[in-house]
Amino acid sequence: MRSTVIFLRHAALGLCASAAASALLAAQAQDTLPLRDQTYLANTVRLAGVLGAAHGVRVACNGQDDQYWRAHMIELLTLEAPSRGALRTSMVNAFNTEFSETQRRFPYCDENTVAAEKRYAAEGRDLSDRLATYYFARR
């Protein structure tokens, strides 16, 4: 039951990360990528960290074989930083640091772990919205 709750709650964050990725793909397809400023880059790195934290919570509740959020991180890396460089390094470091910190804070699944996931989902939605609106102006 608990893993089902975690899965459903994490699905919201996954949709947000996918929305940001879809926006990037659409902009790339149109060959109209705007220059990414420092705020955009900081939000991208923070989203990678939130995915790492969400991965830590999910692993605490579902076990090491659950790689759901790690797969979303790989997709984000492929789209935002496909080659080696400072952005990719920052994103990987943020993901790994937040994963490790979350594993230390939540070594097992309980109501605090589930509550933390809600906070990560809300932050991930906010960051994904910001990233998506970077490519598509709000109407």
mmCIF file of C-alpha atoms in Angstrom:
data_model
loop_
_atom_site.group_PDB
_atom_site.id
_atom_site.type_symbol
_atom_site.label_atom_id
_atom_site.label_comp_id
_atom_site.label_asym_id
_atom_site.label_seq_id
_atom_site.Cartn_x
_atom_site.Cartn_y
_atom_site.Cartn_z
ATOM 1 C CA MET A 1 0.000 0.000 0.000
ATOM 2 C CA ARG A 2 2.716 2.446 0.993
ATOM 3 C CA SER A 3 4.659 1.829 -2.212
ATOM 4 C CA THR A 4 1.503 2.497 -4.220
ATOM 5 C CA VAL A 5 1.016 5.813 -2.418
ATOM 6 C CA ILE A 6 4.644 6.740 -3.045
ATOM 7 C CA PHE A 7 4.310 5.745 -6.699
ATOM 8 C CA LEU A 8 1.197 7.872 -7.231
ATOM 9 C CA ARG A 9 2.654 10.877 -5.471
ATOM 10 C CA HIS A 10 5.914 10.615 -7.376
ATOM 11 C CA ALA A 11 4.046 10.415 -10.640
ATOM 12 C CA ALA A 12 3.190 14.100 -10.259
ATOM 13 C CA LEU A 13 6.864 15.079 -10.027
ATOM 14 C CA GLY A 14 7.660 12.849 -13.009
ATOM 15 C CA LEU A 15 5.038 14.580 -15.081
ATOM 16 C CA CYS A 16 6.574 17.929 -14.168
ATOM 17 C CA ALA A 17 10.073 16.834 -15.180
ATOM 18 C CA SER A 18 8.642 15.404 -18.390
ATOM 19 C CA ALA A 19 6.835 18.684 -19.106
ATOM 20 C CA ALA A 20 10.087 20.605 -18.850
ATOM 21 C CA ALA A 21 11.782 18.034 -21.079
ATOM 22 C CA SER A 22 8.963 18.213 -23.626
ATOM 23 C CA ALA A 23 9.217 21.985 -23.734
ATOM 24 C CA LEU A 24 12.925 21.717 -24.418
ATOM 25 C CA LEU A 25 12.389 19.155 -27.193
ATOM 26 C CA ALA A 26 9.767 21.329 -28.854
ATOM 27 C CA ALA A 27 12.022 24.363 -28.757
ATOM 28 C CA GLN A 28 14.952 22.343 -30.117
ATOM 29 C CA ALA A 29 12.766 21.020 -32.924
ATOM 30 C CA GLN A 30 11.917 24.598 -33.852
ATOM 31 C CA ASP A 31 15.608 25.491 -33.621
ATOM 32 C CA THR A 32 14.676 28.521 -31.538
ATOM 33 C CA LEU A 33 16.430 27.862 -28.261
ATOM 34 C CA PRO A 34 16.862 31.088 -26.318
ATOM 35 C CA LEU A 35 20.089 31.774 -24.511
ATOM 36 C CA ARG A 36 19.853 30.195 -21.078
ATOM 37 C CA ASP A 37 20.565 32.674 -18.300
ATOM 38 C CA GLN A 38 21.945 32.018 -14.802
ATOM 39 C CA THR A 39 18.468 31.720 -13.297
ATOM 40 C CA TYR A 40 17.520 29.048 -15.811
ATOM 41 C CA LEU A 41 20.746 27.141 -15.174
ATOM 42 C CA ALA A 42 20.281 27.377 -11.393
ATOM 43 C CA ASN A 43 16.713 26.062 -11.716
ATOM 44 C CA THR A 44 17.937 23.192 -13.881
ATOM 45 C CA VAL A 45 20.560 22.213 -11.313
ATOM 46 C CA ARG A 46 18.005 22.505 -8.506
ATOM 47 C CA LEU A 47 15.557 20.285 -10.416
ATOM 48 C CA ALA A 48 18.327 17.694 -10.695
ATOM 49 C CA GLY A 49 18.745 17.917 -6.915
ATOM 50 C CA VAL A 50 15.017 17.522 -6.330
ATOM 51 C CA LEU A 51 15.035 14.438 -8.564
ATOM 52 C CA GLY A 52 17.905 13.074 -6.451
ATOM 53 C CA ALA A 53 15.945 13.694 -3.247
ATOM 54 C CA ALA A 54 12.825 12.093 -4.742
ATOM 55 C CA HIS A 55 14.954 9.119 -5.806
ATOM 56 C CA GLY A 56 16.248 8.796 -2.240
ATOM 57 C CA VAL A 57 12.711 8.763 -0.820
ATOM 58 C CA ARG A 58 11.502 6.284 -3.418
ATOM 59 C CA VAL A 59 14.428 3.938 -2.753
ATOM 60 C CA ALA A 60 13.770 4.179 1.005
ATOM 61 C CA CYS A 61 10.174 3.087 0.426
ATOM 62 C CA ASN A 62 10.497 0.724 -2.543
ATOM 63 C CA GLY A 63 14.057 -0.621 -2.437
ATOM 64 C CA GLN A 64 17.253 -0.254 -4.462
ATOM 65 C CA ASP A 65 15.769 -1.786 -7.601
ATOM 66 C CA ASP A 66 13.412 1.157 -8.073
ATOM 67 C CA GLN A 67 15.174 3.479 -10.523
ATOM 68 C CA TYR A 68 12.146 5.543 -11.546
ATOM 69 C CA TRP A 69 13.539 8.978 -10.620
ATOM 70 C CA ARG A 70 17.032 8.132 -11.743
ATOM 71 C CA ALA A 71 15.589 7.409 -15.193
ATOM 72 C CA HIS A 72 13.992 10.877 -15.213
ATOM 73 C CA MET A 73 17.353 12.359 -14.265
ATOM 74 C CA ILE A 74 19.015 10.585 -17.171
ATOM 75 C CA GLU A 75 16.365 12.015 -19.507
ATOM 76 C CA LEU A 76 16.902 15.510 -18.083
ATOM 77 C CA LEU A 77 20.674 15.174 -18.580
ATOM 78 C CA THR A 78 20.181 13.997 -22.143
ATOM 79 C CA LEU A 79 18.085 17.053 -22.939
ATOM 80 C CA GLU A 80 19.768 19.798 -20.922
ATOM 81 C CA ALA A 81 23.411 18.738 -20.799
ATOM 82 C CA PRO A 82 24.081 15.947 -23.303
ATOM 83 C CA SER A 83 27.852 16.420 -23.320
ATOM 84 C CA ARG A 84 30.456 16.881 -20.631
ATOM 85 C CA GLY A 85 30.753 20.296 -19.129
ATOM 86 C CA ALA A 86 30.043 22.454 -16.130
ATOM 87 C CA LEU A 87 26.245 22.202 -16.324
ATOM 88 C CA ARG A 88 26.228 18.412 -16.560
ATOM 89 C CA THR A 89 28.728 18.127 -13.708
ATOM 90 C CA SER A 90 26.639 20.461 -11.539
ATOM 91 C CA MET A 91 23.466 18.520 -12.292
ATOM 92 C CA VAL A 92 25.049 15.142 -11.498
ATOM 93 C CA ASN A 93 26.592 16.503 -8.295
ATOM 94 C CA ALA A 94 23.241 18.000 -7.199
ATOM 95 C CA PHE A 95 21.404 14.725 -7.869
ATOM 96 C CA ASN A 96 23.988 12.624 -6.023
ATOM 97 C CA THR A 97 24.306 15.016 -3.077
ATOM 98 C CA GLU A 98 20.540 15.259 -2.551
ATOM 99 C CA PHE A 99 20.135 11.497 -2.948
ATOM 100 C CA SER A 100 22.789 10.862 -0.280
ATOM 101 C CA GLU A 101 21.381 13.499 2.083
ATOM 102 C CA THR A 102 17.855 12.141 1.690
ATOM 103 C CA GLN A 103 19.051 8.598 2.353
ATOM 104 C CA ARG A 104 20.663 9.818 5.588
ATOM 105 C CA ARG A 105 17.558 11.790 6.654
ATOM 106 C CA PHE A 106 15.084 9.061 5.729
ATOM 107 C CA PRO A 107 16.717 5.642 6.117
ATOM 108 C CA TYR A 108 13.330 3.903 6.103
ATOM 109 C CA CYS A 109 9.830 4.602 4.849
ATOM 110 C CA ASP A 110 7.417 6.211 7.298
ATOM 111 C CA GLU A 111 4.996 9.134 7.391
ATOM 112 C CA ASN A 112 7.894 11.619 7.521
ATOM 113 C CA THR A 113 9.340 10.124 4.361
ATOM 114 C CA VAL A 114 5.995 10.385 2.599
ATOM 115 C CA ALA A 115 5.605 14.010 3.788
ATOM 116 C CA ALA A 116 9.078 14.831 2.444
ATOM 117 C CA GLU A 117 8.084 13.405 -0.922
ATOM 118 C CA LYS A 118 5.135 15.819 -1.046
ATOM 119 C CA ARG A 119 7.517 18.734 -0.485
ATOM 120 C CA TYR A 120 9.860 17.500 -3.234
ATOM 121 C CA ALA A 121 6.917 17.063 -5.609
ATOM 122 C CA ALA A 122 5.726 20.625 -4.975
ATOM 123 C CA GLU A 123 9.201 22.049 -5.513
ATOM 124 C CA GLY A 124 9.701 19.922 -8.621
ATOM 125 C CA ARG A 125 6.401 21.155 -10.075
ATOM 126 C CA ASP A 126 7.404 24.768 -9.429
ATOM 127 C CA LEU A 127 10.834 24.329 -11.009
ATOM 128 C CA SER A 128 9.420 22.463 -14.000
ATOM 129 C CA ASP A 129 6.874 25.224 -14.567
ATOM 130 C CA ARG A 130 9.651 27.815 -14.500
ATOM 131 C CA LEU A 131 11.753 25.832 -16.955
ATOM 132 C CA ALA A 132 8.816 25.231 -19.297
ATOM 133 C CA THR A 133 7.810 28.898 -19.335
ATOM 134 C CA TYR A 134 11.357 29.780 -20.285
ATOM 135 C CA TYR A 135 10.683 28.184 -23.669
ATOM 136 C CA PHE A 136 6.989 29.008 -23.949
ATOM 137 C CA ALA A 137 5.800 32.387 -22.750
ATOM 138 C CA ARG A 138 2.618 32.332 -20.697
ATOM 139 C CA ARG A 139 -0.437 33.566 -22.531
#
